[in-house]
Coordinates of N, CA, C and O in Angstrom, one line a residue:
R1 N 0.8 -1.2 0.0 CA 0.0 0.0 0.0 C 0.9 1.2 0.0 O 1.9 1.3 0.7
L2 N 0.5 2.2 -0.8 CA 1.3 3.4 -0.9 C 0.4 4.6 -0.3 O -0.7 4.7 -0.7
L3 N 1.0 5.3 0.6 CA 0.3 6.4 1.2 C 0.8 7.7 0.6 O 2.0 8.0 0.6
L4 N -0.1 8.4 -0.1 CA 0.2 9.7 -0.7 C -0.2 10.8 0.3 O -1.4 11.1 0.4
N5 N 0.8 11.2 1.1 CA 0.5 12.1 2.2 C 0.7 13.6 1.8 O 1.1 13.9 0.7
K6 N 0.2 14.5 2.6 CA 0.3 15.9 2.4 C -0.6 16.4 1.2 O -0.3 17.4 0.6
T7 N -1.6 15.6 0.9 CA -2.4 16.0 -0.2 C -3.2 17.3 0.0 O -3.6 18.0 -1.0
D8 N -3.3 17.7 1.3 CA -3.9 19.0 1.6 C -3.1 20.2 1.1 O -3.6 21.3 1.0
L9 N -1.8 19.9 0.8 CA -0.9 21.0 0.4 C -0.9 21.2 -1.2 O -0.3 22.1 -1.7
V10 N -1.6 20.3 -1.8 CA -1.7 20.4 -3.3 C -3.0 21.0 -3.7 O -4.0 20.5 -3.4
S11 N -2.9 22.1 -4.5 CA -4.1 22.8 -4.8 C -4.8 22.3 -6.1 O -6.0 22.5 -6.2
E12 N -4.1 21.6 -6.9 CA -4.7 21.1 -8.2 C -4.8 19.6 -8.2 O -3.8 18.9 -8.0
A13 N -6.0 19.1 -8.5 CA -6.2 17.6 -8.5 C -5.3 17.0 -9.6 O -4.9 15.8 -9.4
E14 N -5.0 17.7 -10.7 CA -4.2 17.1 -11.7 C -2.8 16.8 -11.2 O -2.2 15.8 -11.7
E15 N -2.3 17.6 -10.3 CA -0.9 17.3 -9.8 C -0.9 16.0 -9.0 O 0.0 15.2 -9.1
L16 N -2.0 15.7 -8.2 CA -2.1 14.5 -7.5 C -2.2 13.3 -8.4 O -1.6 12.2 -8.2
D17 N -3.0 13.5 -9.5 CA -3.2 12.4 -10.5 C -1.8 12.1 -11.2 O -1.5 11.0 -11.4
R18 N -1.0 13.2 -11.4 CA 0.3 13.0 -12.0 C 1.2 12.2 -11.1 O 1.9 11.3 -11.5
I19 N 1.2 12.5 -9.8 CA 2.0 11.8 -8.9 C 1.6 10.4 -8.7 O 2.4 9.5 -8.7
E20 N 0.3 10.2 -8.7 CA -0.2 8.8 -8.6 C 0.2 8.0 -9.9 O 0.5 6.8 -9.7
A21 N 0.2 8.6 -11.0 CA 0.6 7.9 -12.2 C 2.1 7.5 -12.1 O 2.4 6.4 -12.5
R22 N 2.9 8.3 -11.6 CA 4.3 8.0 -11.4 C 4.5 6.8 -10.4 O 5.3 5.9 -10.6
L23 N 3.7 6.9 -9.3 CA 3.7 5.8 -8.3 C 3.3 4.5 -8.9 O 3.9 3.4 -8.7
R24 N 2.2 4.5 -9.8 CA 1.8 3.3 -10.4 C 2.8 2.7 -11.4 O 2.9 1.5 -11.6
G25 N 3.6 3.6 -12.0 CA 4.7 3.2 -12.8 C 5.8 2.4 -12.0 O 6.5 1.6 -12.6
I26 N 6.0 2.8 -10.8 CA 6.9 2.1 -9.9 C 6.3 0.8 -9.4 O 7.0 -0.2 -9.3
N27 N 5.1 0.9 -8.9 CA 4.4 -0.3 -8.3 C 3.0 -0.3 -8.7 O 2.1 0.3 -8.1
G28 N 2.6 -1.0 -9.8 CA 1.3 -1.0 -10.3 C 0.3 -1.9 -9.5 O -0.9 -1.8 -9.7
F29 N 0.9 -2.7 -8.6 CA 0.0 -3.5 -7.8 C -0.5 -2.9 -6.5 O -1.5 -3.3 -6.0
A30 N 0.3 -2.0 -5.9 CA -0.1 -1.4 -4.6 C -1.2 -0.4 -4.8 O -1.2 0.5 -5.6
P31 N -2.2 -0.5 -3.9 CA -3.3 0.5 -3.9 C -2.7 1.8 -3.3 O -1.8 1.8 -2.4
I32 N -3.2 2.9 -3.8 CA -2.7 4.2 -3.3 C -3.8 4.8 -2.5 O -5.0 4.9 -2.9
Q33 N -3.4 5.3 -1.3 CA -4.4 5.9 -0.4 C -3.9 7.4 -0.2 O -2.8 7.6 0.3
R34 N -4.8 8.3 -0.5 CA -4.5 9.7 -0.3 C -4.7 10.1 1.2 O -5.7 9.6 1.7
C35 N -3.9 10.9 1.7 CA -4.1 11.3 3.1 C -3.5 12.6 3.4 O -2.6 13.1 2.6
A36 N -3.9 13.2 4.5 CA -3.3 14.5 4.9 C -2.9 14.4 6.4 O -3.6 13.7 7.2
H37 N -1.8 15.0 6.8 CA -1.3 14.9 8.1 C -1.1 13.5 8.6 O -1.3 13.2 9.8
S38 N -0.8 12.6 7.7 CA -0.6 11.1 8.0 C -1.8 10.5 8.7 O -1.6 9.6 9.5
D39 N -3.0 11.0 8.4 CA -4.2 10.5 9.0 C -4.6 9.2 8.3 O -5.4 9.3 7.4
V40 N -4.1 8.1 8.8 CA -4.5 6.8 8.3 C -4.7 5.8 9.4 O -4.1 6.0 10.5
S41 N -5.6 4.9 9.3 CA -5.9 3.9 10.3 C -4.7 2.9 10.3 O -4.2 2.6 9.3
V42 N -4.4 2.4 11.5 CA -3.4 1.4 11.7 C -3.7 0.2 10.9 O -2.9 -0.4 10.2
G43 N -5.0 -0.2 10.9 CA -5.5 -1.4 10.1 C -5.3 -1.3 8.6 O -5.3 -2.3 7.9
S44 N -5.2 -0.1 8.1 CA -5.0 0.1 6.7 C -3.6 -0.1 6.2 O -3.3 -0.2 5.0
V45 N -2.6 -0.2 7.2 CA -1.2 -0.4 6.8 C -0.5 -1.6 7.5 O 0.5 -2.0 7.0
L46 N -1.1 -2.1 8.6 CA -0.4 -3.2 9.2 C -1.3 -4.5 9.0 O -2.5 -4.4 9.0
G47 N -0.6 -5.6 8.8 CA -1.3 -6.9 8.7 C -2.1 -7.0 7.4 O -3.0 -7.7 7.3
I48 N -1.6 -6.3 6.3 CA -2.4 -6.4 5.1 C -1.8 -7.4 4.1 O -2.3 -7.6 3.0
N49 N -0.7 -8.1 4.5 CA -0.1 -9.1 3.7 C 0.2 -8.5 2.3 O -0.2 -9.2 1.3
G50 N 0.8 -7.4 2.2 CA 1.0 -6.7 0.9 C 2.0 -7.3 0.0 O 2.0 -7.1 -1.2
F51 N 3.0 -8.1 0.6 CA 4.1 -8.6 -0.2 C 3.7 -10.1 -0.6 O 3.3 -10.9 0.2
D52 N 3.8 -10.3 -1.9 CA 3.5 -11.6 -2.5 C 4.7 -12.0 -3.3 O 5.0 -11.5 -4.3
L53 N 5.4 -13.0 -2.8 CA 6.7 -13.4 -3.4 C 6.5 -13.9 -4.9 O 7.2 -13.5 -5.8
Q54 N 5.4 -14.7 -5.1 CA 5.2 -15.1 -6.5 C 4.9 -14.0 -7.4 O 5.4 -14.0 -8.6
R55 N 4.2 -13.0 -7.0 CA 3.9 -11.8 -7.8 C 5.2 -11.0 -8.1 O 5.5 -10.6 -9.2
A56 N 6.0 -10.9 -7.0 CA 7.3 -10.2 -7.1 C 8.2 -10.9 -8.1 O 8.9 -10.3 -8.9
L57 N 8.2 -12.2 -8.1 CA 9.1 -13.0 -9.0 C 8.6 -12.9 -10.4 O 9.4 -12.9 -11.4
K58 N 7.3 -12.8 -10.6 CA 6.8 -12.6 -12.0 C 7.2 -11.2 -12.5 O 7.6 -11.1 -13.7
A59 N 7.2 -10.2 -11.6 CA 7.6 -8.9 -12.1 C 9.2 -8.8 -12.3 O 9.6 -8.0 -13.1
S60 N 9.9 -9.5 -11.4 CA 11.4 -9.5 -11.5 C 11.9 -10.9 -11.3 O 12.2 -11.3 -10.1
P61 N 12.0 -11.7 -12.3 CA 12.4 -13.1 -12.2 C 13.7 -13.4 -11.5 O 14.0 -14.4 -11.0
T62 N 14.6 -12.4 -11.6 CA 16.0 -12.6 -11.0 C 16.1 -12.0 -9.5 O 17.1 -11.9 -9.0
L63 N 14.9 -11.7 -9.0 CA 14.9 -11.1 -7.6 C 15.7 -11.9 -6.6 O 16.4 -11.3 -5.8
L64 N 15.6 -13.2 -6.6 CA 16.3 -14.0 -5.6 C 17.6 -14.6 -6.1 O 18.3 -15.4 -5.4
D65 N 18.0 -14.2 -7.3 CA 19.3 -14.8 -7.9 C 20.5 -14.0 -7.3 O 20.7 -12.9 -7.5
A66 N 21.2 -14.8 -6.4 CA 22.4 -14.2 -5.7 C 23.5 -13.8 -6.7 O 24.4 -13.0 -6.4
R67 N 23.5 -14.4 -7.9 CA 24.5 -14.2 -8.9 C 24.0 -13.1 -9.9 O 24.7 -12.8 -10.8
G68 N 22.9 -12.4 -9.6 CA 22.4 -11.4 -10.4 C 23.3 -10.2 -10.6 O 24.4 -10.1 -10.0
G69 N 22.9 -9.3 -11.4 CA 23.7 -8.1 -11.7 C 24.0 -7.3 -10.4 O 23.3 -7.4 -9.4
E70 N 25.0 -6.5 -10.5 CA 25.4 -5.7 -9.4 C 24.4 -4.6 -9.1 O 23.8 -4.0 -10.1
T71 N 24.1 -4.4 -7.9 CA 23.1 -3.3 -7.5 C 23.8 -2.0 -7.7 O 24.9 -1.8 -7.3
K72 N 23.0 -1.0 -8.2 CA 23.5 0.3 -8.4 C 23.1 1.2 -7.2 O 22.0 1.2 -6.8
H73 N 24.1 1.8 -6.6 CA 23.8 2.7 -5.5 C 24.2 4.1 -5.8 O 25.2 4.4 -6.5
D74 N 23.5 5.0 -5.3 CA 23.8 6.5 -5.4 C 24.9 6.8 -4.4 O 24.8 6.6 -3.2
A75 N 26.0 7.3 -4.9 CA 27.2 7.5 -4.1 C 26.9 8.6 -3.1 O 27.6 8.7 -2.1
S76 N 25.9 9.4 -3.3 CA 25.6 10.5 -2.4 C 24.8 10.0 -1.2 O 24.6 10.7 -0.2
V77 N 24.4 8.8 -1.2 CA 23.6 8.2 -0.1 C 24.6 7.4 0.8 O 25.4 6.6 0.4
T78 N 24.6 7.8 2.1 CA 25.5 7.1 3.1 C 24.7 6.5 4.2 O 23.5 6.7 4.3
S79 N 25.3 5.7 5.0 CA 24.7 5.0 6.1 C 25.4 5.4 7.4 O 26.6 5.6 7.5
V80 N 24.6 5.3 8.5 CA 25.2 5.5 9.8 C 24.6 4.3 10.6 O 23.4 4.0 10.6
S81 N 25.5 3.7 11.4 CA 25.1 2.6 12.2 C 25.5 2.7 13.7 O 26.6 3.2 14.0
I82 N 24.6 2.4 14.6 CA 24.9 2.4 16.0 C 24.8 0.9 16.4 O 23.7 0.3 16.4
D83 N 25.9 0.4 16.8 CA 26.0 -1.1 17.2 C 26.4 -1.2 18.6 O 27.5 -1.1 19.0
Q84 N 25.4 -1.6 19.4 CA 25.7 -1.9 20.8 C 26.5 -3.2 21.0 O 27.1 -3.4 22.1
G85 N 26.5 -4.0 20.0 CA 27.3 -5.3 20.1 C 28.7 -5.2 19.7 O 29.5 -6.1 19.8
A86 N 29.2 -4.0 19.4 CA 30.6 -3.8 19.0 C 31.5 -4.0 20.2 O 31.1 -3.9 21.3
A87 N 32.8 -4.3 19.9 CA 33.7 -4.4 21.0 C 33.7 -3.1 21.8 O 33.6 -2.0 21.3
R88 N 33.9 -3.2 23.1 CA 33.8 -2.1 24.1 C 34.6 -0.9 23.6 O 34.2 0.2 23.7
H89 N 35.9 -1.1 23.2 CA 36.7 0.0 22.8 C 36.3 0.7 21.5 O 36.7 1.8 21.1
M90 N 35.4 0.0 20.7 CA 34.9 0.5 19.4 C 33.5 1.1 19.6 O 33.0 1.8 18.7
R91 N 32.8 0.8 20.7 CA 31.5 1.2 20.9 C 31.4 2.7 21.3 O 32.1 3.2 22.1
T92 N 30.4 3.4 20.6 CA 30.2 4.8 20.9 C 28.9 5.0 21.8 O 28.6 6.1 22.1
V93 N 28.2 4.0 22.1 CA 27.0 4.0 22.9 C 27.1 3.0 24.0 O 27.8 2.0 23.9
Q94 N 26.3 3.2 25.1 CA 26.3 2.3 26.2 C 25.5 1.1 25.8 O 24.5 1.2 25.0
Q95 N 25.9 -0.1 26.3 CA 25.2 -1.3 26.1 C 24.0 -1.4 27.1 O 24.1 -0.9 28.2
G96 N 22.9 -2.0 26.7 CA 21.8 -2.2 27.6 C 20.5 -1.7 27.0 O 20.4 -1.3 25.8
A97 N 19.4 -1.8 27.8 CA 18.1 -1.5 27.3 C 17.9 0.0 27.1 O 18.6 0.8 27.8
L98 N 17.0 0.4 26.2 CA 16.8 1.8 25.9 C 15.6 2.3 26.7 O 14.6 1.6 26.9
D99 N 15.7 3.6 27.1 CA 14.6 4.3 27.8 C 13.7 4.8 26.7 O 14.1 5.5 25.8
L100 N 12.5 4.3 26.7 CA 11.5 4.6 25.6 C 11.3 6.1 25.4 O 11.4 6.6 24.3
A101 N 11.1 6.8 26.5 CA 10.9 8.3 26.4 C 12.1 9.0 25.8 O 12.0 9.9 25.0
L102 N 13.3 8.6 26.2 CA 14.5 9.2 25.7 C 14.7 8.9 24.2 O 15.1 9.7 23.4
L103 N 14.4 7.7 23.9 CA 14.5 7.2 22.5 C 13.5 8.0 21.6 O 13.9 8.5 20.5
Q104 N 12.3 8.2 22.0 CA 11.3 8.9 21.3 C 11.7 10.4 21.1 O 11.6 11.0 20.0
S105 N 12.2 10.9 22.2 CA 12.7 12.3 22.1 C 13.8 12.5 21.1 O 13.9 13.4 20.3
W106 N 14.8 11.6 21.2 CA 15.9 11.6 20.3 C 15.5 11.5 18.8 O 16.0 12.2 18.0
I107 N 14.7 10.5 18.6 CA 14.2 10.3 17.2 C 13.4 11.5 16.7 O 13.6 12.0 15.6
S108 N 12.6 12.1 17.5 CA 11.8 13.3 17.1 C 12.8 14.4 16.8 O 12.6 15.1 15.8
Q109 N 13.8 14.6 17.7 CA 14.8 15.7 17.4 C 15.6 15.4 16.1 O 15.8 16.3 15.3
L110 N 16.0 14.2 15.9 CA 16.7 13.8 14.8 C 15.9 14.1 13.5 O 16.4 14.6 12.5
L111 N 14.7 13.7 13.5 CA 13.8 13.9 12.3 C 13.5 15.4 12.1 O 13.5 15.8 10.9
E112 N 13.4 16.1 13.2 CA 13.1 17.6 13.0 C 14.3 18.3 12.4 O 14.2 19.1 11.5
E113 N 15.5 17.9 12.9 CA 16.7 18.6 12.4 C 17.3 18.0 11.1 O 17.8 18.8 10.3
R114 N 17.1 16.7 10.9 CA 17.8 16.1 9.7 C 16.8 15.3 8.8 O 17.2 14.5 8.0
G115 N 15.5 15.4 9.1 CA 14.5 14.5 8.4 C 14.6 14.6 6.9 O 14.5 13.6 6.2
G116 N 14.9 15.8 6.4 CA 15.0 15.9 4.9 C 16.2 15.2 4.3 O 16.2 14.9 3.1
D117 N 17.2 14.9 5.1 CA 18.3 14.1 4.7 C 18.2 12.6 4.8 O 19.1 11.9 4.4
M118 N 17.1 12.2 5.5 CA 17.0 10.8 5.8 C 16.1 10.0 4.8 O 15.1 10.5 4.4
Y119 N 16.5 8.8 4.5 CA 15.7 7.9 3.7 C 15.1 6.8 4.5 O 13.9 6.5 4.3
R120 N 15.8 6.2 5.4 CA 15.2 5.1 6.1 C 15.9 5.0 7.5 O 17.1 5.3 7.6
M121 N 15.1 4.5 8.4 CA 15.6 4.2 9.8 C 15.2 2.8 10.1 O 14.0 2.5 9.9
K122 N 16.1 1.9 10.6 CA 15.6 0.6 11.0 C 16.5 0.0 12.0 O 17.7 0.4 12.2
G123 N 16.0 -0.9 12.8 CA 16.8 -1.6 13.8 C 15.9 -2.5 14.6 O 14.7 -2.6 14.5
V124 N 16.6 -3.2 15.5 CA 16.0 -4.1 16.5 C 16.3 -3.4 17.8 O 17.4 -3.2 18.2
L125 N 15.2 -3.0 18.5 CA 15.4 -2.2 19.7 C 15.0 -3.0 21.0 O 14.0 -3.7 21.0
H126 N 15.9 -2.9 22.0 CA 15.6 -3.5 23.3 C 15.2 -2.3 24.2 O 16.0 -1.6 24.7
I127 N 13.9 -2.3 24.4 CA 13.3 -1.2 25.3 C 13.2 -1.7 26.7 O 12.8 -2.8 27.0
A128 N 13.7 -0.8 27.6 CA 13.6 -1.2 29.1 C 12.2 -1.6 29.5 O 11.2 -1.0 29.1
H129 N 12.2 -2.6 30.3 CA 10.9 -3.2 30.9 C 10.0 -3.8 29.9 O 8.9 -4.2 30.2
A130 N 10.4 -4.0 28.6 CA 9.6 -4.7 27.6 C 10.0 -6.2 27.6 O 11.2 -6.5 27.8
E131 N 9.1 -7.1 27.4 CA 9.4 -8.5 27.4 C 10.0 -9.0 26.1 O 10.5 -10.1 26.0
Q132 N 9.8 -8.2 25.1 CA 10.4 -8.6 23.8 C 11.1 -7.4 23.1 O 10.9 -6.3 23.5
R133 N 11.9 -7.7 22.1 CA 12.5 -6.6 21.3 C 11.6 -6.2 20.3 O 10.7 -6.9 19.9
F134 N 11.8 -5.0 19.7 CA 10.9 -4.4 18.7 C 11.7 -4.1 17.5 O 12.8 -3.6 17.5
V135 N 11.1 -4.4 16.3 CA 11.7 -4.1 15.0 C 11.2 -2.7 14.7 O 10.0 -2.4 14.7
Y136 N 12.1 -1.8 14.4 CA 11.8 -0.4 14.1 C 12.2 -0.2 12.6 O 13.3 -0.5 12.2
H137 N 11.2 0.2 11.8 CA 11.5 0.5 10.4 C 10.7 1.7 10.0 O 9.4 1.6 10.0
A138 N 11.3 2.7 9.6 CA 10.6 3.9 9.2 C 11.3 4.6 8.1 O 12.5 4.4 7.8

C-alpha cells in the first residue's frame, strides 16, 4: 500500500493524478491511499499481507538470484550505524536496554533537524521493561 501524504498542500487535482501515475509506474500492484497529516488507520497499513513473493518474482524473475547483476547505489547516499554489540573500545553508545521516552525524544529531534536528509531508519530495539525486542522500520 502506498500512502500519498500531504495531499492537503496540493491545490490542483491534476498534480495528485500525475504523482499517482508515477507511483503506479513504480508499483502497479499497490493501492494508493491519499491522506493529509498522516491520518490513516493502523489497520490500513499493518497486517495487510501486501508482499506476495510469487507476484514479485513474476515482475522481477531474478529477484532471488544471488548471482544477479550488481546493485547500483547512489554515491551521495550514506549510512550510519549504531551497534551496541561492537567491542567495548569501538562502541560509541552504552550497552543495555533503551529508555523509551529518551528514544522517542531523540528520534523526534533527529527527524526535526535532519529529516529531509534521511531515507530510512531501521533496527531491532531493546526497550527497558519490555518483554520482547521491537523491530523499528521507518
